[in-house]
mmCIF file of C-alpha atoms in Angstrom:
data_model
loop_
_atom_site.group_PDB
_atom_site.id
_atom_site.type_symbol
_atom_site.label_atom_id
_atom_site.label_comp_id
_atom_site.label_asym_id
_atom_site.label_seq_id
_atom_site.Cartn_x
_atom_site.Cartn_y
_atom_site.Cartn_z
ATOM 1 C CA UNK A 68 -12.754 14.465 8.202
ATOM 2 C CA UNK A 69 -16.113 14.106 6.519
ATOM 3 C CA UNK A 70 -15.696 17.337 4.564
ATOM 4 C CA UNK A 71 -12.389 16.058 3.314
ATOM 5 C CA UNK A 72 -14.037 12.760 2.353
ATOM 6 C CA UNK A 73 -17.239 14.441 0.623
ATOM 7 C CA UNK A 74 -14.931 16.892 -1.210
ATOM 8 C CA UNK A 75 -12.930 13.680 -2.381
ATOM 9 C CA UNK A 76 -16.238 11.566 -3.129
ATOM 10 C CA UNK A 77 -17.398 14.362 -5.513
ATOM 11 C CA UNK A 78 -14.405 15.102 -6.788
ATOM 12 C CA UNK A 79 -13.807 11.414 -8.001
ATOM 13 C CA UNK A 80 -17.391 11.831 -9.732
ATOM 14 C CA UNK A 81 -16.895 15.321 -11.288
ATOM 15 C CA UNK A 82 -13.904 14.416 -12.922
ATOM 16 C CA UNK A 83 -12.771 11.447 -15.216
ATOM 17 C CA UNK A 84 -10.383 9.990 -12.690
ATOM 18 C CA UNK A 85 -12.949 8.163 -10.700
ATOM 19 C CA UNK A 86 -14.761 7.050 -13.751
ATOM 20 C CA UNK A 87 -11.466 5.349 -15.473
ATOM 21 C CA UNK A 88 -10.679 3.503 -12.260
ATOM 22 C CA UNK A 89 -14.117 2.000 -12.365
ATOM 23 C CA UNK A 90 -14.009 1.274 -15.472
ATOM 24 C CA UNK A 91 -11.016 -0.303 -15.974
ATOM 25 C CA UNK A 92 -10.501 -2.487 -12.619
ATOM 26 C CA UNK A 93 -13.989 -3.742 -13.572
ATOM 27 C CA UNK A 94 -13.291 -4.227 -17.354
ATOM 28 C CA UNK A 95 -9.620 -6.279 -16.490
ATOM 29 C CA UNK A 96 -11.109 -8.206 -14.105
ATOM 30 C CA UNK A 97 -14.541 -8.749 -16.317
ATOM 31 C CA UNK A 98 -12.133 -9.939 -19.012
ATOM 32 C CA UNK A 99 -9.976 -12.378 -16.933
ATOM 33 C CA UNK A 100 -13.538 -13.694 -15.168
ATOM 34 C CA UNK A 101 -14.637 -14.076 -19.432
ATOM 35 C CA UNK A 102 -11.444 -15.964 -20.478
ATOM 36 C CA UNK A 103 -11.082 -18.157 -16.956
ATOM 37 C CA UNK A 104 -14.123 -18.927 -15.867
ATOM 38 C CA UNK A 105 -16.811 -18.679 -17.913
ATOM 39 C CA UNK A 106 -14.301 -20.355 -21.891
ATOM 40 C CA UNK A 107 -12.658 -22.709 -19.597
ATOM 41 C CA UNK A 108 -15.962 -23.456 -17.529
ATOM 42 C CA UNK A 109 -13.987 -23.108 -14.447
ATOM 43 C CA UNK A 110 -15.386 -22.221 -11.384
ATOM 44 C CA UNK A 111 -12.515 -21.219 -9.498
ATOM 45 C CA UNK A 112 -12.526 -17.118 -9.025
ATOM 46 C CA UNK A 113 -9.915 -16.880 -6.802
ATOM 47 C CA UNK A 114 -7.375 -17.815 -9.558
ATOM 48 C CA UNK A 115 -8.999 -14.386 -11.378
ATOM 49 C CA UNK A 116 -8.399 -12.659 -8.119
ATOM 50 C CA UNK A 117 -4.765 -13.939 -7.576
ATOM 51 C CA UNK A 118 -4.009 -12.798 -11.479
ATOM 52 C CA UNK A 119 -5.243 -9.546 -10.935
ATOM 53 C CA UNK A 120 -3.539 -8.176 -8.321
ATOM 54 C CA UNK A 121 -0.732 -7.149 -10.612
ATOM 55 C CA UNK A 122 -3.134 -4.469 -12.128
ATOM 56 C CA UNK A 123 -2.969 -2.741 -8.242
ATOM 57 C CA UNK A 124 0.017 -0.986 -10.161
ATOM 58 C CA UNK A 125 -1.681 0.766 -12.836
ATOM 59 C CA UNK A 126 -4.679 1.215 -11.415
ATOM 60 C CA UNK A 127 -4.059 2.902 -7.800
ATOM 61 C CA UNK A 128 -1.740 5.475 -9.483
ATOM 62 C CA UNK A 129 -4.841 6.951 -11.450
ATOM 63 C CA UNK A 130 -7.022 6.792 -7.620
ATOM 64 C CA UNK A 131 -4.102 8.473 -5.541
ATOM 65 C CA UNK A 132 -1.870 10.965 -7.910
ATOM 66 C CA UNK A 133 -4.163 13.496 -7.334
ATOM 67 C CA UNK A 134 -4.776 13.108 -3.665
ATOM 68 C CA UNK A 135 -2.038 15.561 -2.517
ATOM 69 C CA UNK A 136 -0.192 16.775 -5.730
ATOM 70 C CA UNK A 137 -3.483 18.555 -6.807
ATOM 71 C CA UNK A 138 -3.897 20.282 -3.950
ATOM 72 C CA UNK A 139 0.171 21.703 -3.737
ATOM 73 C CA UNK A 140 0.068 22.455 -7.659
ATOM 74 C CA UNK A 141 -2.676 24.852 -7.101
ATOM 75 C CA UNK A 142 -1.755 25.897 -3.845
ATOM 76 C CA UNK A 143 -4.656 25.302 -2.017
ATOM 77 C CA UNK A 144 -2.509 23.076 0.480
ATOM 78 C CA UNK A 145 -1.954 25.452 3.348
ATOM 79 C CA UNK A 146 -5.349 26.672 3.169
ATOM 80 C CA UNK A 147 -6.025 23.341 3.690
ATOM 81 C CA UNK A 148 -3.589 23.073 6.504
ATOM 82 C CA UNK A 149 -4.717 26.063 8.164
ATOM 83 C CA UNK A 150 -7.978 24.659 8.472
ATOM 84 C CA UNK A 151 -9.622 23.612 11.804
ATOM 85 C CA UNK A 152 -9.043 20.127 10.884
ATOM 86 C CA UNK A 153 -6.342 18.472 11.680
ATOM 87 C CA UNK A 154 -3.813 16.413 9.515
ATOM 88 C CA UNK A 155 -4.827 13.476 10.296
ATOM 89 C CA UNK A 156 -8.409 14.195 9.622
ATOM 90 C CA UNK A 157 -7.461 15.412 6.287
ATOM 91 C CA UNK A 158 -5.509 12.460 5.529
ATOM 92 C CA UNK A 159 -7.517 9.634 6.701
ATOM 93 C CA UNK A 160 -10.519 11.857 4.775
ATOM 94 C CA UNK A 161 -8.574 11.758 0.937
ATOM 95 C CA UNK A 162 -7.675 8.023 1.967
ATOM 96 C CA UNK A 163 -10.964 7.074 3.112
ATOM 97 C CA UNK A 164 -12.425 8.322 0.042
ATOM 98 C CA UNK A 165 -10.110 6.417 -2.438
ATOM 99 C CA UNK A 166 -11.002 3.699 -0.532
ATOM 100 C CA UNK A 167 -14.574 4.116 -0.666
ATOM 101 C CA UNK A 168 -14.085 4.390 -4.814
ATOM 102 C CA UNK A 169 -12.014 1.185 -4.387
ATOM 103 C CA UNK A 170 -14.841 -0.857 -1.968
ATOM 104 C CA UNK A 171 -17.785 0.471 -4.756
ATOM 105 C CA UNK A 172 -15.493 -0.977 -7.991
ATOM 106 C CA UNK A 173 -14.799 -4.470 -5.584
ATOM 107 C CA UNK A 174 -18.625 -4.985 -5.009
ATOM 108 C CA UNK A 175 -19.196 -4.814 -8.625
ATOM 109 C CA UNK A 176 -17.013 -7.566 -9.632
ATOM 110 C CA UNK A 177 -18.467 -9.600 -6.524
ATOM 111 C CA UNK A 178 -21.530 -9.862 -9.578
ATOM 112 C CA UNK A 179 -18.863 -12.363 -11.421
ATOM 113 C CA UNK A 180 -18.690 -15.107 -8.725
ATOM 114 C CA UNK A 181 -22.507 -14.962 -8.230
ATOM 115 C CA UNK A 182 -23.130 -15.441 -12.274
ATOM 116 C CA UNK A 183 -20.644 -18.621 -11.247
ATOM 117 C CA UNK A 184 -23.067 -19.738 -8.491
ATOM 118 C CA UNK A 185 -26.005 -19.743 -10.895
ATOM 119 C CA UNK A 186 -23.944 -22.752 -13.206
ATOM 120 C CA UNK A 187 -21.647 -24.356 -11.224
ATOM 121 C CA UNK A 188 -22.782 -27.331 -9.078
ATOM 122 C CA UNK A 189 -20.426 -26.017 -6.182
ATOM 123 C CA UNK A 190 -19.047 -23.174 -5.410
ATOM 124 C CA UNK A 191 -15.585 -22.945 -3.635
ATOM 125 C CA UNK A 192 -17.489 -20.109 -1.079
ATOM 126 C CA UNK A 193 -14.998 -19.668 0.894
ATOM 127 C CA UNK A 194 -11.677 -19.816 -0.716
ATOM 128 C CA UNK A 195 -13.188 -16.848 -2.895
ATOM 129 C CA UNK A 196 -14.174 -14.987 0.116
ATOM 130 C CA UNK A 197 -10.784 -15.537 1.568
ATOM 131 C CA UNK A 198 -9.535 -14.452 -1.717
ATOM 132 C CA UNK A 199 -11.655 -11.627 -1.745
ATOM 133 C CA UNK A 200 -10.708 -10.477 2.126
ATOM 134 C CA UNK A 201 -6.918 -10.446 1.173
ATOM 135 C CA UNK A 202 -7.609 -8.805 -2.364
ATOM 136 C CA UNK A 203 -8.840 -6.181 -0.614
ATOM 137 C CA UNK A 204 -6.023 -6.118 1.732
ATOM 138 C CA UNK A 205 -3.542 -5.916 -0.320
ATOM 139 C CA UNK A 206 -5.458 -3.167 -2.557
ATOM 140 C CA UNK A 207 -6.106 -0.933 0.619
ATOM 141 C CA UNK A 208 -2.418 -1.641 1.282
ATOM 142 C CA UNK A 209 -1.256 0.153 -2.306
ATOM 143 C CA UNK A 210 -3.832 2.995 -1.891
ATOM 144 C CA UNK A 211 -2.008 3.990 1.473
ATOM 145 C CA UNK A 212 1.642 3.717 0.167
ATOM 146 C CA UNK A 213 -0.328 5.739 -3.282
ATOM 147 C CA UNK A 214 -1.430 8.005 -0.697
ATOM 148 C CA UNK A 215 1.763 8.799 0.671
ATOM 149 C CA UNK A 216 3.769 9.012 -2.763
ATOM 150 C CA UNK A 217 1.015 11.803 -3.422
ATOM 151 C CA UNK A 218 2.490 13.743 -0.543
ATOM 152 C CA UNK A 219 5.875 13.960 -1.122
ATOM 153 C CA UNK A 220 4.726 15.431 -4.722
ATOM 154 C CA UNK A 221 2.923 18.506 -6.499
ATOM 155 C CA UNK A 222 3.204 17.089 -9.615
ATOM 156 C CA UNK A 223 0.486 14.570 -10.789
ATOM 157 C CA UNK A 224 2.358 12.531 -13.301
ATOM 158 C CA UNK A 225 5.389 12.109 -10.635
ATOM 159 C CA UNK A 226 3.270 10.745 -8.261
ATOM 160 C CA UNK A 227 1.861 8.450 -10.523
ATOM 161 C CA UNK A 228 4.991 7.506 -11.977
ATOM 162 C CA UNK A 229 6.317 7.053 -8.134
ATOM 163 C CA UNK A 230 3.267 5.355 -7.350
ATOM 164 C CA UNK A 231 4.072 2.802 -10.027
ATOM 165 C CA UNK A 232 7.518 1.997 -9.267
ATOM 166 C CA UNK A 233 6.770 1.975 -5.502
ATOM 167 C CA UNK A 234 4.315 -0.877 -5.899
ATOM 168 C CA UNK A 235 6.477 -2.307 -8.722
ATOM 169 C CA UNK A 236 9.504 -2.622 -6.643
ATOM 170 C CA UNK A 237 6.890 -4.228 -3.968
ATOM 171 C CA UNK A 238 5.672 -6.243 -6.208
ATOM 172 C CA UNK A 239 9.544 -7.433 -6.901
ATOM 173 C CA UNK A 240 10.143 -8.052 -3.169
ATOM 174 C CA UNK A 241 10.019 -11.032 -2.565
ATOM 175 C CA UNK A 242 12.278 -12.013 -5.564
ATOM 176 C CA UNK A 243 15.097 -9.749 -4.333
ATOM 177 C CA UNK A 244 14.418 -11.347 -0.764
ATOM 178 C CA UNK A 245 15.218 -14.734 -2.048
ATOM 179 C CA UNK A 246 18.388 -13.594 -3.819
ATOM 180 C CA UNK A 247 19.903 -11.670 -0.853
ATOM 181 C CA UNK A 248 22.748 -13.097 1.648
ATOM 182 C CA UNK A 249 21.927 -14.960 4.505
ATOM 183 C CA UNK A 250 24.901 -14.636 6.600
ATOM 184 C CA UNK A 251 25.100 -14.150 9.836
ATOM 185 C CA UNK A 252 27.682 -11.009 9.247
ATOM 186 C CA UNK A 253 25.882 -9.947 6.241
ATOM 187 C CA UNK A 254 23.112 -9.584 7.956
ATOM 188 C CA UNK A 255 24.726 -7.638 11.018
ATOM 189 C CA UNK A 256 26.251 -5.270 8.579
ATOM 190 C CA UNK A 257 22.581 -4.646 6.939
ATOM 191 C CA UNK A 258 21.183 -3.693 10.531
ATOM 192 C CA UNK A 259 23.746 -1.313 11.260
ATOM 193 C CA UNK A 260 22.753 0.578 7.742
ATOM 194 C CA UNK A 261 19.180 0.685 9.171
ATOM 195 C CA UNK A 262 20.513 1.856 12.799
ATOM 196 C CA UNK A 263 22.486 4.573 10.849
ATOM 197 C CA UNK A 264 19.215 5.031 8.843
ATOM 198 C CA UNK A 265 16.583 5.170 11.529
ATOM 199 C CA UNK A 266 19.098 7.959 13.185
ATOM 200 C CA UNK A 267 19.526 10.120 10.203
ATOM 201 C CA UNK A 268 15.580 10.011 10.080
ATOM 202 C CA UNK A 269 15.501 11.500 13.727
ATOM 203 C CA UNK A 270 18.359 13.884 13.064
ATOM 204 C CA UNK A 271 15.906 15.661 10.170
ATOM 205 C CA UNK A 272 12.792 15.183 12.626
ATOM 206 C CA UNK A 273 14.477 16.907 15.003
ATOM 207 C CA UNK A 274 17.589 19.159 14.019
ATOM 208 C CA UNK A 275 19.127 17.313 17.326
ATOM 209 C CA UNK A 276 23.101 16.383 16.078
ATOM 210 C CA UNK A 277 24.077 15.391 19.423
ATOM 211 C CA UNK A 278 20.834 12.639 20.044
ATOM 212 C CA UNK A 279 20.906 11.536 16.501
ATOM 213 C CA UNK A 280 25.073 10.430 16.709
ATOM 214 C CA UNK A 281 24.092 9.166 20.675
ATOM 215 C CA UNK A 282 21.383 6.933 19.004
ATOM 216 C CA UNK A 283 23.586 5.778 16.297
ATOM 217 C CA UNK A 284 26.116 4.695 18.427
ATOM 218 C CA UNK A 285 24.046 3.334 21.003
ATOM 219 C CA UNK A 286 21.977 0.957 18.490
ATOM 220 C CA UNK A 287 25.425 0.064 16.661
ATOM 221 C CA UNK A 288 26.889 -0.964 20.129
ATOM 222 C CA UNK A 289 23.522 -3.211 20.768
ATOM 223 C CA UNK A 290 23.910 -4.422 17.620
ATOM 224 C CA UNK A 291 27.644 -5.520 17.777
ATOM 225 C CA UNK A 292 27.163 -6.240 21.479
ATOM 226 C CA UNK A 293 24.603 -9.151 20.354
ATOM 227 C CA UNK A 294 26.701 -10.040 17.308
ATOM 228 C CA UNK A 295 29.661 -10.973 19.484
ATOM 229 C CA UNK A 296 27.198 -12.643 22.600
ATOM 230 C CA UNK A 297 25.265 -14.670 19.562
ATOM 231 C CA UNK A 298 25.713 -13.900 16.216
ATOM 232 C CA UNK A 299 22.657 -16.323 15.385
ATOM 233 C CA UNK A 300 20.255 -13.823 16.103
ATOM 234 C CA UNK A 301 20.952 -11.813 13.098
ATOM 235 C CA UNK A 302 19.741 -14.971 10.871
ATOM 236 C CA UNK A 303 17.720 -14.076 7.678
ATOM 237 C CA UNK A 304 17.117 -11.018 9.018
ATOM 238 C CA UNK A 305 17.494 -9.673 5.565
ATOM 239 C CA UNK A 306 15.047 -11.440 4.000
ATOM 240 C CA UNK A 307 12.499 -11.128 6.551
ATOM 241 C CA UNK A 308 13.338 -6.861 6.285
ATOM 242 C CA UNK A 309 12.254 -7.091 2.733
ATOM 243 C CA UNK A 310 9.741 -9.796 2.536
ATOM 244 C CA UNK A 311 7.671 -7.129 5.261
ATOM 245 C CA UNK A 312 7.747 -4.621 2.451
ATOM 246 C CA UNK A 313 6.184 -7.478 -0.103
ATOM 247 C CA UNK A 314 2.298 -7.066 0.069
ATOM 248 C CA UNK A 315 2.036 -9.874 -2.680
ATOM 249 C CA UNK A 316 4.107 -12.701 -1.136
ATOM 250 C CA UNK A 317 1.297 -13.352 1.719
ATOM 251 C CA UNK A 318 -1.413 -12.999 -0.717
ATOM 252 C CA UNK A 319 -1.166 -16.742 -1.542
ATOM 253 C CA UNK A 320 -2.695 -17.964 1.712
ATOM 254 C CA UNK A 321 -5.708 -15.693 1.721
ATOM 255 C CA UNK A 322 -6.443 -17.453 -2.278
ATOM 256 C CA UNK A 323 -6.317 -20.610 -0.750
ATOM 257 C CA UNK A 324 -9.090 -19.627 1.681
ATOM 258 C CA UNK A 325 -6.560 -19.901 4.519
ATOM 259 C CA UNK A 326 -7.294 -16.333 6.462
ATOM 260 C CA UNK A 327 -4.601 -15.851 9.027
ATOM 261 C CA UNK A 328 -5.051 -13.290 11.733
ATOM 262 C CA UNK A 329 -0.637 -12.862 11.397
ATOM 263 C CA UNK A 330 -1.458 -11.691 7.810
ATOM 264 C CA UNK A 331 -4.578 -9.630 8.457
ATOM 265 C CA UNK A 332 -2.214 -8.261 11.387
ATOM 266 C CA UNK A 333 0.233 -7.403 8.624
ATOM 267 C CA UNK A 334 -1.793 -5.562 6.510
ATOM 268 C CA UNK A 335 -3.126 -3.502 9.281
ATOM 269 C CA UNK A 336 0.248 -2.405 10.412
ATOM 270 C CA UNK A 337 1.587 -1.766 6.676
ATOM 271 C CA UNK A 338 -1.583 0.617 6.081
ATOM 272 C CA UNK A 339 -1.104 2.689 9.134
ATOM 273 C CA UNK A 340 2.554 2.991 8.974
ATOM 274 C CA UNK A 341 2.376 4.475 5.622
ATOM 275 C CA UNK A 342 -0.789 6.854 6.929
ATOM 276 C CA UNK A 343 1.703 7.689 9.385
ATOM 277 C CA UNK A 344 4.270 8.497 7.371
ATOM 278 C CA UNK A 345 1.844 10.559 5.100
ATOM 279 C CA UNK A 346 1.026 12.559 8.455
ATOM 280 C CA UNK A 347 3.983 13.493 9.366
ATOM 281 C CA UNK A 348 5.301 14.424 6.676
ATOM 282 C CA UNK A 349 2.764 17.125 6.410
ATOM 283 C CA UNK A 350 2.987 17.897 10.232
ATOM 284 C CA UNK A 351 6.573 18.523 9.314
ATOM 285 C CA UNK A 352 6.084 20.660 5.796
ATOM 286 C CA UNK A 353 3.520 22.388 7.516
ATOM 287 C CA UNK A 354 5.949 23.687 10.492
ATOM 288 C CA UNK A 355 8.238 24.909 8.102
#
């Protein structure tokens, strides 16, 4: 892993890429901090924090296109592969290092809120640390679904493009969550999509007809099985599906300097499951 990450790390720094994500993420949020803070004589940075997490979906596209698509467009992939590392390593070595790019740009702008502490008679410490934790969060959160878009791609542009709409449409969530149905039936009819979903996923993991239709029917008698005993259960289940796919819409209780293990928990699952998904995907391409 920590040749993958060096490789990264120097890569980032031989090339522009690294360069215009520092420069930017610092200059937006420099500019915000400018017009918020320091015209309006305001001394509440988590408000610059909360208004810049939008910019996640122009500026993680430019740290994770690359990632992956480089390495397929010049065909360097399976001798990457064929290395004695394994996936994971390599993975969690090309993430690591965005994220190290990512952590260097955040400590910069942690200069802002200190400049504040020098003029402001109090400081709201830690409402902009909890700010800070779940700004982070939800960056780290991007870079791994970035990551991932990276893999499915050897074309730079498309996985920046895919990148952008990925996050976009994440960043959408929780709108589309609140205009959904809540019905009971609705609702039952949605988790039989997934359980048809979740088995046509196993069906191309493993070639297997016969246990991909066996799981499909088993999960879509549970399901109808616990319809019938108490439909209830299938309440809002909808808009608690999507609202786990919006990294913004628990953002708000971290800027309030509430930090809630639930959330951090959150996080942490959404970033592995998409490192995950970025694994096996190459597990898979690379058995082919």
């Amino acid at each position: 892993m920590i040749p993958i990450y060096k490789k990264e790390m120097r890569t980032y720094f031989t090339q522009m890429m690294g360069y215009l994500f520092l420069a930017f993420m610092i200059l937006l949020i420099g500019l915000f901090f400018t017009i918020m803070n320091l015209m309006f004589r305001d001394a509440n940075f988590q408000s610059v924090l909360s208004n810049t997490t939008m910019f996640f979906l122009f500026l993680v596209p430019i740290l994770t296109m690359r990632l992956f698509s480089e390495e397929a467009r010049h065909k360097t992939d399976q001798l990457l592969y064929t290395s004695p590392l394994s996936v994971t390593q390599i993975v969690l070595g090309k993430f690591l290092a965005a994220f190290t790019l990512f952590a260097i740009a955040t400590a910069i702008t942690v200069s802002f809120p200190l400049m504040l502490n020098i003029f402001a008679d109090s400081l709201p410490v830690s409402r902009i640390v909890g700010a800070y934790i779940g700004w982070i969060l939800v960056g780290v959160s991007c870079i791994a679904v970035g990551v991932f878009i990276s893999v499915l791609t050897d074309n730079q542009i498309i996985a920046a493009v895919g990148t952008f709409a990925a996050l976009f449409l994440m960043f959408l969530m929780e709108a589309f969550a609140m205009s959904m149905p809540t019905s009971n039936f609705a609702s039952f009819i949605f988790v039989g999509l997934i359980i048809l979903a979740v088995a046509g996923i196993w069906f191309n993991s493993t070639r297997n007809i016969l246990s991909s239709v066996v799981l499909a029917l088993l999960g879509i008698a549970v399901a109808i099985g616990l319809y019938l005993f108490n439909s209830s259960i299938f309440d809002g289940i909808i808009v608690r599906t999507l609202l786990w796919f919006s990294v913004y819409a628990r953002y708000d209780s971290f800027a309030a300097g509430i930090l809630s293990i639930s959330d951090v928990v959150y996080y942490v699952s959404f970033i592995v499951l998409f490192i995950y998904l970025s694994i096996n995907v190459i597990e898979k391409r690379r058995w082919r």
